[in-house]
Coordinates of C-alpha atoms and ligand atoms in Angstrom, one line a residue:
X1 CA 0.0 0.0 0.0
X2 CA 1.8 3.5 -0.9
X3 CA -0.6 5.8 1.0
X4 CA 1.4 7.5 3.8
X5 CA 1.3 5.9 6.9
X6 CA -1.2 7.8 9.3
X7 CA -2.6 5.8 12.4
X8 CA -4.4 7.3 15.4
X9 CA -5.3 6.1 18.8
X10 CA -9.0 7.6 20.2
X11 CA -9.2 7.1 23.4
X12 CA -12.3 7.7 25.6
X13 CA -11.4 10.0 28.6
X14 CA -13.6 7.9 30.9
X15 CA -11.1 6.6 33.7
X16 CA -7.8 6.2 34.6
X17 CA -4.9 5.7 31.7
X18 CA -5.1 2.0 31.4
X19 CA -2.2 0.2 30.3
X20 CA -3.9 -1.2 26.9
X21 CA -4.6 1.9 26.0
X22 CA -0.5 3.0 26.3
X23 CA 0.4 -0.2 24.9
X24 CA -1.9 0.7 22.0
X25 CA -0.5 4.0 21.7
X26 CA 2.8 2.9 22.0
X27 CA 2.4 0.1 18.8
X28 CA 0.5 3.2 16.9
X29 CA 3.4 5.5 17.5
X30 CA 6.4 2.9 17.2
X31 CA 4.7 2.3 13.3
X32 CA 4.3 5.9 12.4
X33 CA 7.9 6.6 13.7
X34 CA 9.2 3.5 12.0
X35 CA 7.6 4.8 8.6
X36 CA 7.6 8.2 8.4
X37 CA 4.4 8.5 9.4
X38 CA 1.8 10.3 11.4
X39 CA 0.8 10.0 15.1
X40 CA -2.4 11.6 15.5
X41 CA -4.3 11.4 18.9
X42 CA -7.8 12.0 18.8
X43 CA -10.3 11.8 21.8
X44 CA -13.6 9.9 21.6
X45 CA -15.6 11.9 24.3
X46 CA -19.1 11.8 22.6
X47 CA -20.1 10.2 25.4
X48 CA -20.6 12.9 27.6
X49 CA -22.1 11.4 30.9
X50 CA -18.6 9.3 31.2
X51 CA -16.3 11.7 29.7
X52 CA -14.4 13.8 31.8
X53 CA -11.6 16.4 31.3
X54 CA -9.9 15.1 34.5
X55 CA -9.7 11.8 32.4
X56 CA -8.7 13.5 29.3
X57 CA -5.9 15.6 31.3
X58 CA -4.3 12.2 32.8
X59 CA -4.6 10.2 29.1
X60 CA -2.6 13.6 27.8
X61 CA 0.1 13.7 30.6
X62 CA 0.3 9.8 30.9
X63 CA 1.2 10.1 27.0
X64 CA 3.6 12.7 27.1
X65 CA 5.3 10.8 30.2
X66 CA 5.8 8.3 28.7
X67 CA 7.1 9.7 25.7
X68 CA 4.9 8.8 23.2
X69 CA 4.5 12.3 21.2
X70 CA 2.1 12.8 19.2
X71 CA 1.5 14.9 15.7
X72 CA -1.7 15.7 15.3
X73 CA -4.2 16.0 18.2
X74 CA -6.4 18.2 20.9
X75 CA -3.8 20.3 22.4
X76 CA -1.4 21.3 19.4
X77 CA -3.9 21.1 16.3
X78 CA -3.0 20.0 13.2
X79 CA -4.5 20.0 9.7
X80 CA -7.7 17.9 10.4
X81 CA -9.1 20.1 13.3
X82 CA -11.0 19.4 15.6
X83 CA -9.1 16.4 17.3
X84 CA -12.1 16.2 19.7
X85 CA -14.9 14.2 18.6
X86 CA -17.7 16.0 20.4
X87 CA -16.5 19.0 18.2
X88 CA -17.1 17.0 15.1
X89 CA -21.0 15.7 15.2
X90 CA -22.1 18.1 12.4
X91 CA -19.9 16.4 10.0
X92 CA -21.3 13.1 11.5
X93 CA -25.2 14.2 11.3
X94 CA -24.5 15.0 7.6
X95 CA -22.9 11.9 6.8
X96 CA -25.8 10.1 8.7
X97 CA -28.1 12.3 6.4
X98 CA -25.9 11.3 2.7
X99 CA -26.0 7.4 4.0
X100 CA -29.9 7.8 4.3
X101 CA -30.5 9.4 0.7
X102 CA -28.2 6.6 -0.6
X103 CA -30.3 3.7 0.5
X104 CA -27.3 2.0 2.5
X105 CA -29.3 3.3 5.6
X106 CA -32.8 3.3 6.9
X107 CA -35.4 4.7 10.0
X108 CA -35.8 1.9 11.9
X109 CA -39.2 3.2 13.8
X110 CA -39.1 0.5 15.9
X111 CA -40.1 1.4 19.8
X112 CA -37.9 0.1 22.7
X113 CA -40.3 -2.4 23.5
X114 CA -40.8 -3.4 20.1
X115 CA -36.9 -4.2 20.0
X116 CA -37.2 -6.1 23.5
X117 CA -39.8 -8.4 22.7
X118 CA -37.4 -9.2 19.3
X119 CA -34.8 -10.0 21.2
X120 CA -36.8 -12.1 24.1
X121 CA -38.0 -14.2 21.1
X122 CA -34.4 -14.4 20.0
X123 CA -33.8 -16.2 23.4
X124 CA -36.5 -17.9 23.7
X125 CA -35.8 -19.6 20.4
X126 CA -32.3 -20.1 21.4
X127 CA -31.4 -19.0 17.9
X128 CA -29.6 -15.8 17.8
X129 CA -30.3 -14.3 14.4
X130 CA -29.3 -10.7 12.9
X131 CA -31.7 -8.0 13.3
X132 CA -33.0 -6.9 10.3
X133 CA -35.3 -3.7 11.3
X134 CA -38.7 -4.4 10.2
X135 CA -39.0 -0.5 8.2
X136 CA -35.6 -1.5 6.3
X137 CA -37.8 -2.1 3.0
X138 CA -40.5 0.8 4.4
X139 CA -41.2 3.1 0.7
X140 CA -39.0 6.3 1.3
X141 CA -41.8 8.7 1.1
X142 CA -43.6 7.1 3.9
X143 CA -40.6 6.6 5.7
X144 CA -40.0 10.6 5.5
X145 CA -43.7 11.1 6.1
X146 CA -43.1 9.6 9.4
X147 CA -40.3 11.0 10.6
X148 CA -41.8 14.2 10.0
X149 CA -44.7 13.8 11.7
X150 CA -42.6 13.4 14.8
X151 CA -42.3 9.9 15.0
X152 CA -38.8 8.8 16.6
X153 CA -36.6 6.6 14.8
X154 CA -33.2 5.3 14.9
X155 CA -30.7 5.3 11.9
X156 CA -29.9 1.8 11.2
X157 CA -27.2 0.7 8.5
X158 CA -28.8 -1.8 5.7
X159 CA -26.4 -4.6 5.9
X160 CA -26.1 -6.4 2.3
X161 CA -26.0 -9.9 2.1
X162 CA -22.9 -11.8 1.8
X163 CA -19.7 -12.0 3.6
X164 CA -17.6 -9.7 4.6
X165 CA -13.0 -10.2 4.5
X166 CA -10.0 -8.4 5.2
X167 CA -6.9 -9.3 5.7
X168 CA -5.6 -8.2 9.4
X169 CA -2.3 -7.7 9.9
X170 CA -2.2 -9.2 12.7
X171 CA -4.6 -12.2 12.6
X172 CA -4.8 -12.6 8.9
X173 CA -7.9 -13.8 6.3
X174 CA -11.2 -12.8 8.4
X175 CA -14.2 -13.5 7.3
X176 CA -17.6 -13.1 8.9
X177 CA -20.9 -13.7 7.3
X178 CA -23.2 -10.8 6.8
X179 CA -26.2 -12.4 8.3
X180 CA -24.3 -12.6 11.5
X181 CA -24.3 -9.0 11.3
X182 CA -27.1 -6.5 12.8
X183 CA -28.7 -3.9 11.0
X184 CA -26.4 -2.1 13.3
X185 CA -27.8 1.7 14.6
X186 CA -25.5 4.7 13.0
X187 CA -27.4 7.3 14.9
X188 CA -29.8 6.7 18.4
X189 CA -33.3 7.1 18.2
X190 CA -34.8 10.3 18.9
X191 CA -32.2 12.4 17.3
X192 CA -29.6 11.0 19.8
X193 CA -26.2 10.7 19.6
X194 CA -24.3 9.0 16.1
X195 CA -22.3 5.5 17.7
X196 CA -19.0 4.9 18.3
X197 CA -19.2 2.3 14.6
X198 CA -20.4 5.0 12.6
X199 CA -18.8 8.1 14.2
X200 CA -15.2 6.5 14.1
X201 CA -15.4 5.8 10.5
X202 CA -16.2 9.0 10.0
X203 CA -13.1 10.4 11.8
X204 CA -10.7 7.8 10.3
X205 CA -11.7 9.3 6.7
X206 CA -11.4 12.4 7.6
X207 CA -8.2 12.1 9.1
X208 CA -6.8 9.8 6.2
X209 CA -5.9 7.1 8.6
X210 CA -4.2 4.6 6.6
X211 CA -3.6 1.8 9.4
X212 CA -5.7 1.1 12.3
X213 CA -4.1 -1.0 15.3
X214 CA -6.0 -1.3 18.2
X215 CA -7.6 -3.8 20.9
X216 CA -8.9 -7.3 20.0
X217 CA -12.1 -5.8 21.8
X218 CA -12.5 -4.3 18.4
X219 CA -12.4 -7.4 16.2
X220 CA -16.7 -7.7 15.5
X221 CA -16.5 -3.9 15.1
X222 CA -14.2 -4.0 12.2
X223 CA -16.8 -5.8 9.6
X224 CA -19.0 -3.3 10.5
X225 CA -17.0 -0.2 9.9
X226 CA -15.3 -2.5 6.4
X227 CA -19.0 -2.1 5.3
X228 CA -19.3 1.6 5.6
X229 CA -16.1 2.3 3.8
X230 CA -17.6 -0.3 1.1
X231 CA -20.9 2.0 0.6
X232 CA -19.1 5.5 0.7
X233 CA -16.7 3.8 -2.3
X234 CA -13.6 4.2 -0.2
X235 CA -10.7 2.4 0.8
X236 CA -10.7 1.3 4.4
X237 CA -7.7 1.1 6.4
X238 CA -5.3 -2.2 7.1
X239 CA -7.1 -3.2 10.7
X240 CA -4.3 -4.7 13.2
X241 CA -6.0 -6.6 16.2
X242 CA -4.1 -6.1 19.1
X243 CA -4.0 -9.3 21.3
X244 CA -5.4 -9.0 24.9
X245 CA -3.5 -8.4 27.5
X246 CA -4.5 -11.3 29.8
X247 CA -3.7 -11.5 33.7
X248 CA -1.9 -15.0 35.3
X249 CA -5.6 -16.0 35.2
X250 CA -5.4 -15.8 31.3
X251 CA -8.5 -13.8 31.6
X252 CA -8.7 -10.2 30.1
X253 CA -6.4 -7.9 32.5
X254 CA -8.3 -6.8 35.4
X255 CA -7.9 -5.0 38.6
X256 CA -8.3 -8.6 40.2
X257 CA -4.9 -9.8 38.9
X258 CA -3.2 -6.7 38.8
X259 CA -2.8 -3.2 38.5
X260 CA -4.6 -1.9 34.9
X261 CA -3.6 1.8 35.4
X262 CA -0.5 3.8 33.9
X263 CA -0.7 5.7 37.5
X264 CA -0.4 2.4 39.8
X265 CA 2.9 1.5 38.1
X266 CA 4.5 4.9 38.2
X267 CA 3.1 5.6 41.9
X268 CA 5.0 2.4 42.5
X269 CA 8.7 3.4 41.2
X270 CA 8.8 1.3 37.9
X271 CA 11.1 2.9 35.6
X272 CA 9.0 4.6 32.7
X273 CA 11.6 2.4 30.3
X274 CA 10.8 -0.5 31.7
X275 CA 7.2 0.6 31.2
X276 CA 7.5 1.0 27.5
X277 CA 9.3 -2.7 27.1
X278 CA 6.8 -4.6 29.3
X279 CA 4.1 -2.9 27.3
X280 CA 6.4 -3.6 23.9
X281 CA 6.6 -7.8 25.1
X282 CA 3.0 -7.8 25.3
X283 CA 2.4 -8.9 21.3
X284 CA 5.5 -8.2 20.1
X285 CA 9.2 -9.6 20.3
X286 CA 12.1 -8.3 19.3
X287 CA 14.0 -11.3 18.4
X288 CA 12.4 -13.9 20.5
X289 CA 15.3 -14.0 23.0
X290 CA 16.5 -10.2 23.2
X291 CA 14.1 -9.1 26.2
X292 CA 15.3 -5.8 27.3
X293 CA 15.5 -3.2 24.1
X294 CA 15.2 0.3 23.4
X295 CA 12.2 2.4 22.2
X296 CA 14.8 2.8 19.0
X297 CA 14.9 -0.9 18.4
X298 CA 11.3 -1.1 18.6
X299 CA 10.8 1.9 16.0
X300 CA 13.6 0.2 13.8
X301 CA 11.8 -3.3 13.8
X302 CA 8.0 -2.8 14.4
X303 CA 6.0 -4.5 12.0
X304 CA 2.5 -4.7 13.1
X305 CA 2.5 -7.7 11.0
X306 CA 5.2 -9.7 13.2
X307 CA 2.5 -8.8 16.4
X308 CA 1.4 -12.4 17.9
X309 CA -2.5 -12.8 17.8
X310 CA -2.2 -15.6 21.0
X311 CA -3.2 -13.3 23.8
X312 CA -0.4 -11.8 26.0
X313 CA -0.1 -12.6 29.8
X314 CA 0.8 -9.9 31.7
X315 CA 3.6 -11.3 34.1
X316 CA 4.4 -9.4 37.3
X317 CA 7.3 -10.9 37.9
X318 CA 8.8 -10.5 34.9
X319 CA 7.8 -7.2 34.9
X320 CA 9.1 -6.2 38.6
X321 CA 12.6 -8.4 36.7
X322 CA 13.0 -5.8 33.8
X323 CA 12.0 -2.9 36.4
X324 CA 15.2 -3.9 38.4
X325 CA 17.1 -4.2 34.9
X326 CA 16.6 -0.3 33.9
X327 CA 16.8 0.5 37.3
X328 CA 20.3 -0.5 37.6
X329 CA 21.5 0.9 34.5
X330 CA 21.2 4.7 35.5
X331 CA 23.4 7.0 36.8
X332 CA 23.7 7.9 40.0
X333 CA 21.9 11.4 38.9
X334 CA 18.9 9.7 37.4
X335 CA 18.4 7.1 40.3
X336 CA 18.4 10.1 42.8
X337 CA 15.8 12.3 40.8
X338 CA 13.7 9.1 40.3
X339 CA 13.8 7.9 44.0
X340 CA 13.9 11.4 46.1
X341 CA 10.2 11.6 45.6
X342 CA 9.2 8.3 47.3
X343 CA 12.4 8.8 49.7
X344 CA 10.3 12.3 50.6
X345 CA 6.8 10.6 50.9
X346 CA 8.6 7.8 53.1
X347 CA 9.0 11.1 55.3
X348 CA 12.5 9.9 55.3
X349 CA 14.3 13.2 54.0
X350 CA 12.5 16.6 52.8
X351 CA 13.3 18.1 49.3
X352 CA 15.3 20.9 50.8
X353 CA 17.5 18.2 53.2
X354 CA 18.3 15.7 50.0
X355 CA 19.7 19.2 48.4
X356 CA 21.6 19.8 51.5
X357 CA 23.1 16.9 51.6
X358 CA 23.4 15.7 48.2
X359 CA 26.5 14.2 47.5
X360 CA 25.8 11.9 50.4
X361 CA 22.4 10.9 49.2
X362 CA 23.8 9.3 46.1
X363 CA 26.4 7.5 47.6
X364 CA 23.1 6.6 50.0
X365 CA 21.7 5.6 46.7
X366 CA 23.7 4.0 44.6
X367 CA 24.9 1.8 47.8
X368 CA 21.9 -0.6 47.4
X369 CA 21.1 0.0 43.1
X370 CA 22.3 -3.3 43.1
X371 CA 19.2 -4.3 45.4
X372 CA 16.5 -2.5 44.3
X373 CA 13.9 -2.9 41.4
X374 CA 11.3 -0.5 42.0
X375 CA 12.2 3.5 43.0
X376 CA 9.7 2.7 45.7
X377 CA 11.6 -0.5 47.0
X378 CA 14.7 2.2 48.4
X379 CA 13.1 3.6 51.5
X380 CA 12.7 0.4 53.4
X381 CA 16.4 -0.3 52.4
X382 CA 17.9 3.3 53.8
X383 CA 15.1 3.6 56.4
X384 CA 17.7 3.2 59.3
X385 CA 20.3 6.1 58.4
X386 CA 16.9 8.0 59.8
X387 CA 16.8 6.7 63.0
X388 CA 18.1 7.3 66.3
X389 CA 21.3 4.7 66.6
X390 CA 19.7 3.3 69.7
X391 CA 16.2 2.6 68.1
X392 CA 17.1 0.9 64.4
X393 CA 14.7 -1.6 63.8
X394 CA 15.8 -5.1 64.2
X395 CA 14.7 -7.6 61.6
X396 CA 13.4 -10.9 63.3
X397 CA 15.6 -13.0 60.7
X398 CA 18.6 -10.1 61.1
X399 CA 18.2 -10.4 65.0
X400 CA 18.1 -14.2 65.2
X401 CA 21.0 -14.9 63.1
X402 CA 23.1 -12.1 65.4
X403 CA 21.7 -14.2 67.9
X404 CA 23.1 -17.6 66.8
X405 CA 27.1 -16.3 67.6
X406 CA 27.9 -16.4 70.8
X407 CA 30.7 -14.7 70.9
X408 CA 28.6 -11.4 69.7
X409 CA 29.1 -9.0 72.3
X410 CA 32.6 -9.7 73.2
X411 CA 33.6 -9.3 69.2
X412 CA 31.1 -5.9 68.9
X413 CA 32.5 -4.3 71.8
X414 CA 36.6 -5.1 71.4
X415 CA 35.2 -3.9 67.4
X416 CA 34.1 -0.8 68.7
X417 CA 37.5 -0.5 71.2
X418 CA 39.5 -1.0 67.8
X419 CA 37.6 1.5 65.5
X420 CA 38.0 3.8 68.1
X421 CA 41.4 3.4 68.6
X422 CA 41.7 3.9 64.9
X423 CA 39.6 7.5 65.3
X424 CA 38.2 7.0 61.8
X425 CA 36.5 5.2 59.4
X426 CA 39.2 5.8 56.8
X427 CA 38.7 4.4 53.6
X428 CA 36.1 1.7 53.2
X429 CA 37.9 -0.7 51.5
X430 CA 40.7 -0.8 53.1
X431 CA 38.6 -0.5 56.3
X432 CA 36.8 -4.3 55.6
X433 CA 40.5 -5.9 54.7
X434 CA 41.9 -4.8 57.6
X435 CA 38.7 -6.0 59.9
X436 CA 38.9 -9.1 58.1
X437 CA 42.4 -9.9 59.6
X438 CA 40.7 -8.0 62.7
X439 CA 38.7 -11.0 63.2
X440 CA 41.2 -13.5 62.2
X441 CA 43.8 -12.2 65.0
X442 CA 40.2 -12.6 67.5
X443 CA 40.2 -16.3 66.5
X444 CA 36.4 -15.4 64.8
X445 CA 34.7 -16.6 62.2
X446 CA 34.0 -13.8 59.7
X447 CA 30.3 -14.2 60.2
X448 CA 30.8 -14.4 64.1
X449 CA 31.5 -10.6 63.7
X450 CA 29.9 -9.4 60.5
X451 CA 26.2 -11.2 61.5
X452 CA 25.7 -9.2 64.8
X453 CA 27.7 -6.1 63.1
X454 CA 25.0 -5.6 60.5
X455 CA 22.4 -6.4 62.5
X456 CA 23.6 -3.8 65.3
X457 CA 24.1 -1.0 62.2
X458 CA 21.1 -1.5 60.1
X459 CA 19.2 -3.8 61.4
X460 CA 18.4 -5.7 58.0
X461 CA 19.5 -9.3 57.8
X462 CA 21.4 -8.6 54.4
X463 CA 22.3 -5.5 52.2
X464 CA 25.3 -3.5 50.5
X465 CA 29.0 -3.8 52.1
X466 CA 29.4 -3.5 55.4
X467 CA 32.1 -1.1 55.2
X468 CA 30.1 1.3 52.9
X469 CA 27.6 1.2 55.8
X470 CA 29.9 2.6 58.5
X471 CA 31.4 5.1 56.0
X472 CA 27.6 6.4 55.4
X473 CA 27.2 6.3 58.7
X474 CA 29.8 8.2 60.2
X475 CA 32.3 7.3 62.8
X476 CA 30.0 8.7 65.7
X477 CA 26.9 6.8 64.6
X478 CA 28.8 3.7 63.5
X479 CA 29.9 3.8 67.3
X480 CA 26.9 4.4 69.0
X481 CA 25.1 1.5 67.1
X482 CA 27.7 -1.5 67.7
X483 CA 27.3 -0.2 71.4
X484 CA 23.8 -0.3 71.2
X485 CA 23.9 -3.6 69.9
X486 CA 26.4 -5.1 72.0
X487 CA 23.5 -4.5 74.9
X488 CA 20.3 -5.3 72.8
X489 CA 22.2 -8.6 71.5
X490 CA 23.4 -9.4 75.3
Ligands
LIG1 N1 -12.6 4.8 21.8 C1 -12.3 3.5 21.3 C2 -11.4 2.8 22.3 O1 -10.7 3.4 23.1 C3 -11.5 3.6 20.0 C4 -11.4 2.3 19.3 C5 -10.7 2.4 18.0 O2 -9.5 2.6 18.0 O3 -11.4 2.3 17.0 O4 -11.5 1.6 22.5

C-alpha cells in the first residue's frame, strides 16, 4: 500500500490511563515513527455522561510521560481540526443524512419495547439471528412522512447480504458472514447521539488514517465499519487486532490480577523504560530472545505484521525483573531524581535536606542499586540512616541470626574499642580488609563478627558492604550502634 502511513489512537477520557490503551499507543506511535508516518491522537468523548476532562488531562500527561509524542491531536492542532470528537458531530449528522438518501441506511421506527420483545424471542428460540429492522424495506416517502410527523426513529445501517474479509495484519484472512451482522444503529433514536461504529469511520476518513491498530475488543466492530467504507466507495484502512492483555488468570487484565492503570505503576517506582518494554513484550518480540531493548529498536523493527495474535499474559514478575534491569543501569543522577520523591513521601528526607546533603544521598543511593527494582523499593532499604542509633529496627531474621554467635558482644565491643582506637572510618575498602584480619587475629569466624555487626548497624539481615555502611554512617553513629547492639544482642 503507498498511502502515507497515518494511524491514530482515540481514546475515551472515561477513567484512569489504562495500560492497553498505552500499549496501543505505543504500537500506533512505534509504526508511524518507524515509517515516516503520522501519530495523531484524537479523543472519543461523545459520550458525555462518562467523559471527563480530568480523564482527558491524565490520558494527555500519561502520554507525554511516557514519551509517546504525538503529531496531530487536541492540544497542538493540526491539519484535520478538531481532534475532539464532540467538536465533530455536524460532520457526522450529515454523513448520517448522505447514507440515508443513498439507500445503504434506513429509520428503523421501531419502539424500545418493540426491539425487546425481538430480542426475548431471539432467546427464547435459542437462535440468535441478525436483526433486520422491520421499516428496512419501508417506501422512502412514507418513511420521510413519518419522521416528520414526529415519529422517533433510529438510523440503522442496511447490511447487504454476503460475507464480509480483510486481511488483518495481525490475525490474517477474516471473514464473517453478513447475516451474522445487525442492521447495526448509526445514529440513536430520537435524534440522539451518532455510535462509536459510525462516528469513528467517519473520523478515520477524515483524518486519512491509513492503518488502524488497536484492541482485539475491536475485532466484531471491524466488519462493521469495512462495510461503511464499502458503501461510501472508499478504501478502508489495514485493521491490526491487538491481542489481549491477559492477567496470570489468562483472563482479560483486570484489577483482580493486577494493577490496569498507567498511575499504579509509576506511583510504585517502575522505571517509565521499563514501562515502555513490558508494554512492547505484550504482542511483540524483538528477536524472541532479546528481552530488554530500546524504544529505538522497537521503532527500527516494528511490524505490526510480526504482532502475535495468541493473547499476551501480563507477568508481574517479569515485569518487577525488567524494572530492576533499567533500574540498575542509571546513573547515579537519574536514580536520585527518580527515588527522592518516594524517599520524601517515606518522610525519610525533605526536598530541601536531599539538596543539602546531596552528595551523600547518592552515595546513599547507589549503595543498594544493586538491590533495588522498583524507585519505591529504596526507603525500606535506607530507612535506618533516619533513626536514632539506639532505636534501628531489628529484623526478626537479622536479630536471630546475630543471635546464633555467641561470641557477639565480646567481638562488637573489642570492634568498637578498635575502630576507636583507629579515630576513623578511613577508607572503606581498606577499612573491611583490615577488619577481616581483625577477626582472624580474635580467633572469629567472619560471620561471628559481620552477623551481629549488620544487624547492630542496620538492622536488615542482608544488604550492600558492610564497610560502605559505616562510611555512610559516620564514625560517631557507626559507634553508638555497635554499642547499642552489644546491649540489645546481650
Ligand atoms: N474509543 C475506542 C477505544 O478506546 C477507540 C477504538 C478504535 O481505535 O477504533 O476503544
Amino acid at each position: 500500500m503507498s498511502r502515507p502511513v497515518r494511524v491514530r489512537i482515540a481514546p475515551s477520557p472515561t477513567g484512569t490511563v489504562h495500560l492497553g490503551l498505552c500499549r496501543t499507543a505505543l504500537f500506533n506511535w512505534a509504526f508511524a515513527r518507524g515509517h515516516e508516518g503520522t501519530f495523531v491522537l484524537r479523543i472519543e468523548d461523545t459520550d458525555a455522561g462518562r467523559s471527563t476532562q480530568e480523564s482527558l488531562d491524565a490520558i494527555l500527561e500519561g502520554l507525554r510521560w511516557l514519551g509517546l509524542d504525538w503529531d496531530e491531536g487536541p492540544d497542538i492542532g493540526g491539519p484535520h481540526v478538531p481532534y475532539m470528537q464532540s467538536e465533530r458531530v455536524d460532520g457526522h449528522r450529515a454523513t448520517a443524512q448522505k447514507l440515508l438518501e443513498m439507500g445503504v441506511a434506513y429509520r428503523d421506527f421501531s419502539t424500545p419495547e418493540q426491539l425487546d420483545a425481538w430480542r426475548a424471542e431471539q432467546e427464547a428460540r435459542k437462535q440468535m439471528v441478525a436483526y433486520r429492522g422491520e421499516d428496512r424495506d419501508l417506501d422512502a416517502a412514507e418513511s420521510q412522512r413519518r419522521a416528520d410527523a414526529g415519529e422517533e426513529f433510529a438510523l440503522r445501517f442496511r447490511i447487504p447480504d454476503g460475507e464480509t474479509s480483510f486481511t488483518d495484519l495481525v490475525r490474517g484472512d477474516v471473514t464473517f458472514p453478513n447475516a451474522e451482522i445487525d442492521d447495526w444503529v448509526l445514529v440513536r433514536r430520537g435524534g440522539g447521539n451518532p455510535t462509536y461504529n459510525f462516528v469513528v469511520v467517519c473520523d478515520d476518513i477524515d483524518m486519512q488514517i491509513s492503518h488502524v491498530l488497536r484492541g482485539e475488543e475491536h475485532l466484531t466492530n471491524t466488519p462493521k465499519q469495512i462495510l461503511l467504507y464499502s458503501v461510501l466507495g472508499l478504501e478502508a484502512p489495514d485493521f491490526g487486532h491487538l491481542p489481549l492483555m491477559l492477567g496470570k488468570d489468562r483472563k482479560k487484565l483486570s484489577k483482580r490480577t493486577g494493577d490496569t492503570s498507567l498511575g499504579d505503576y509509576r506511583a510504585n517506582g517502575y522505571p517509565k523504560a521499563a514501562i515502555l518494554n513490558f508494554l512492547a513484550l505484550q504482542g511483540w518480540a524483538l528477536d524472541g530472545e532479546t528481552e530488554v531493548f530500546s524504544m529505538e529498536q522497537l521503532v527500527q523493527n516494528f511490524e505490526a505484521t510480526d504482532v502475535s495474535k495468541a493473547g499476551a499474559v501480563f507477568d508481574m514478575d517479569k515485569f518487577g525483573w525488567l524494572a530492576g534491569e533499567y533500574l540498575r543501569q542509571e546513573s547515579p543522577a537519574e536514580l536520585v531524581e527518580h527515588t527522592a520523591p518516594f524517599v520524601i513521601e517515606a518522610g525519610l528526607l525533605t526536598a530541601d535536606q536531599i539538596a543539602d546533603r546531596r552528595a551523600w544521598f547518592e552515595r546513599v543511593v547507589v549503595s543498594v542499586q544493586e538491590r533495588l527494582n522498583l524507585y519505591a523499593d529504596l526507603p525500606a532499604w535506607i530507612g535506618h540512616f533516619f533513626v536514632a542509633d539506639d532505636a534501628v529496627v531489628y529484623d526478626p531474621k537479622a536479630e536471630k541470626g546475630a543471635r546464633k554467635r555467641d561470641r557477639r558482644v565480646e567481638l562488637l565491643e573489642a570492634y568498637a574499642g578498635w575502630l576507636k582506637e583507629r579515630g576513623s572510618i578511613g577508607d572503606a575498602l581498606e577499612l573491611g580488609e583490615a577488619t577481616k584480619a581483625w577477626v582472624q587475629e580474635h580467633d572469629a569466624k567472619i560471620p561471628d563478627l559481620f552477623q551481629p555487626l549488620r544487624c547492630a548497624l542496620t538492622g536488615q539481615p542482608g544488604g550492600p558492604d558492610l564497610f560502605q555502611t559505616l562510611d555512610l554512617l559516620g564514625f560517631e553513629a557507626s559507634l553508638a550502634r555497635i554499642a547499642a547492639g552489644a546491649r540489645r544482642l546481650a
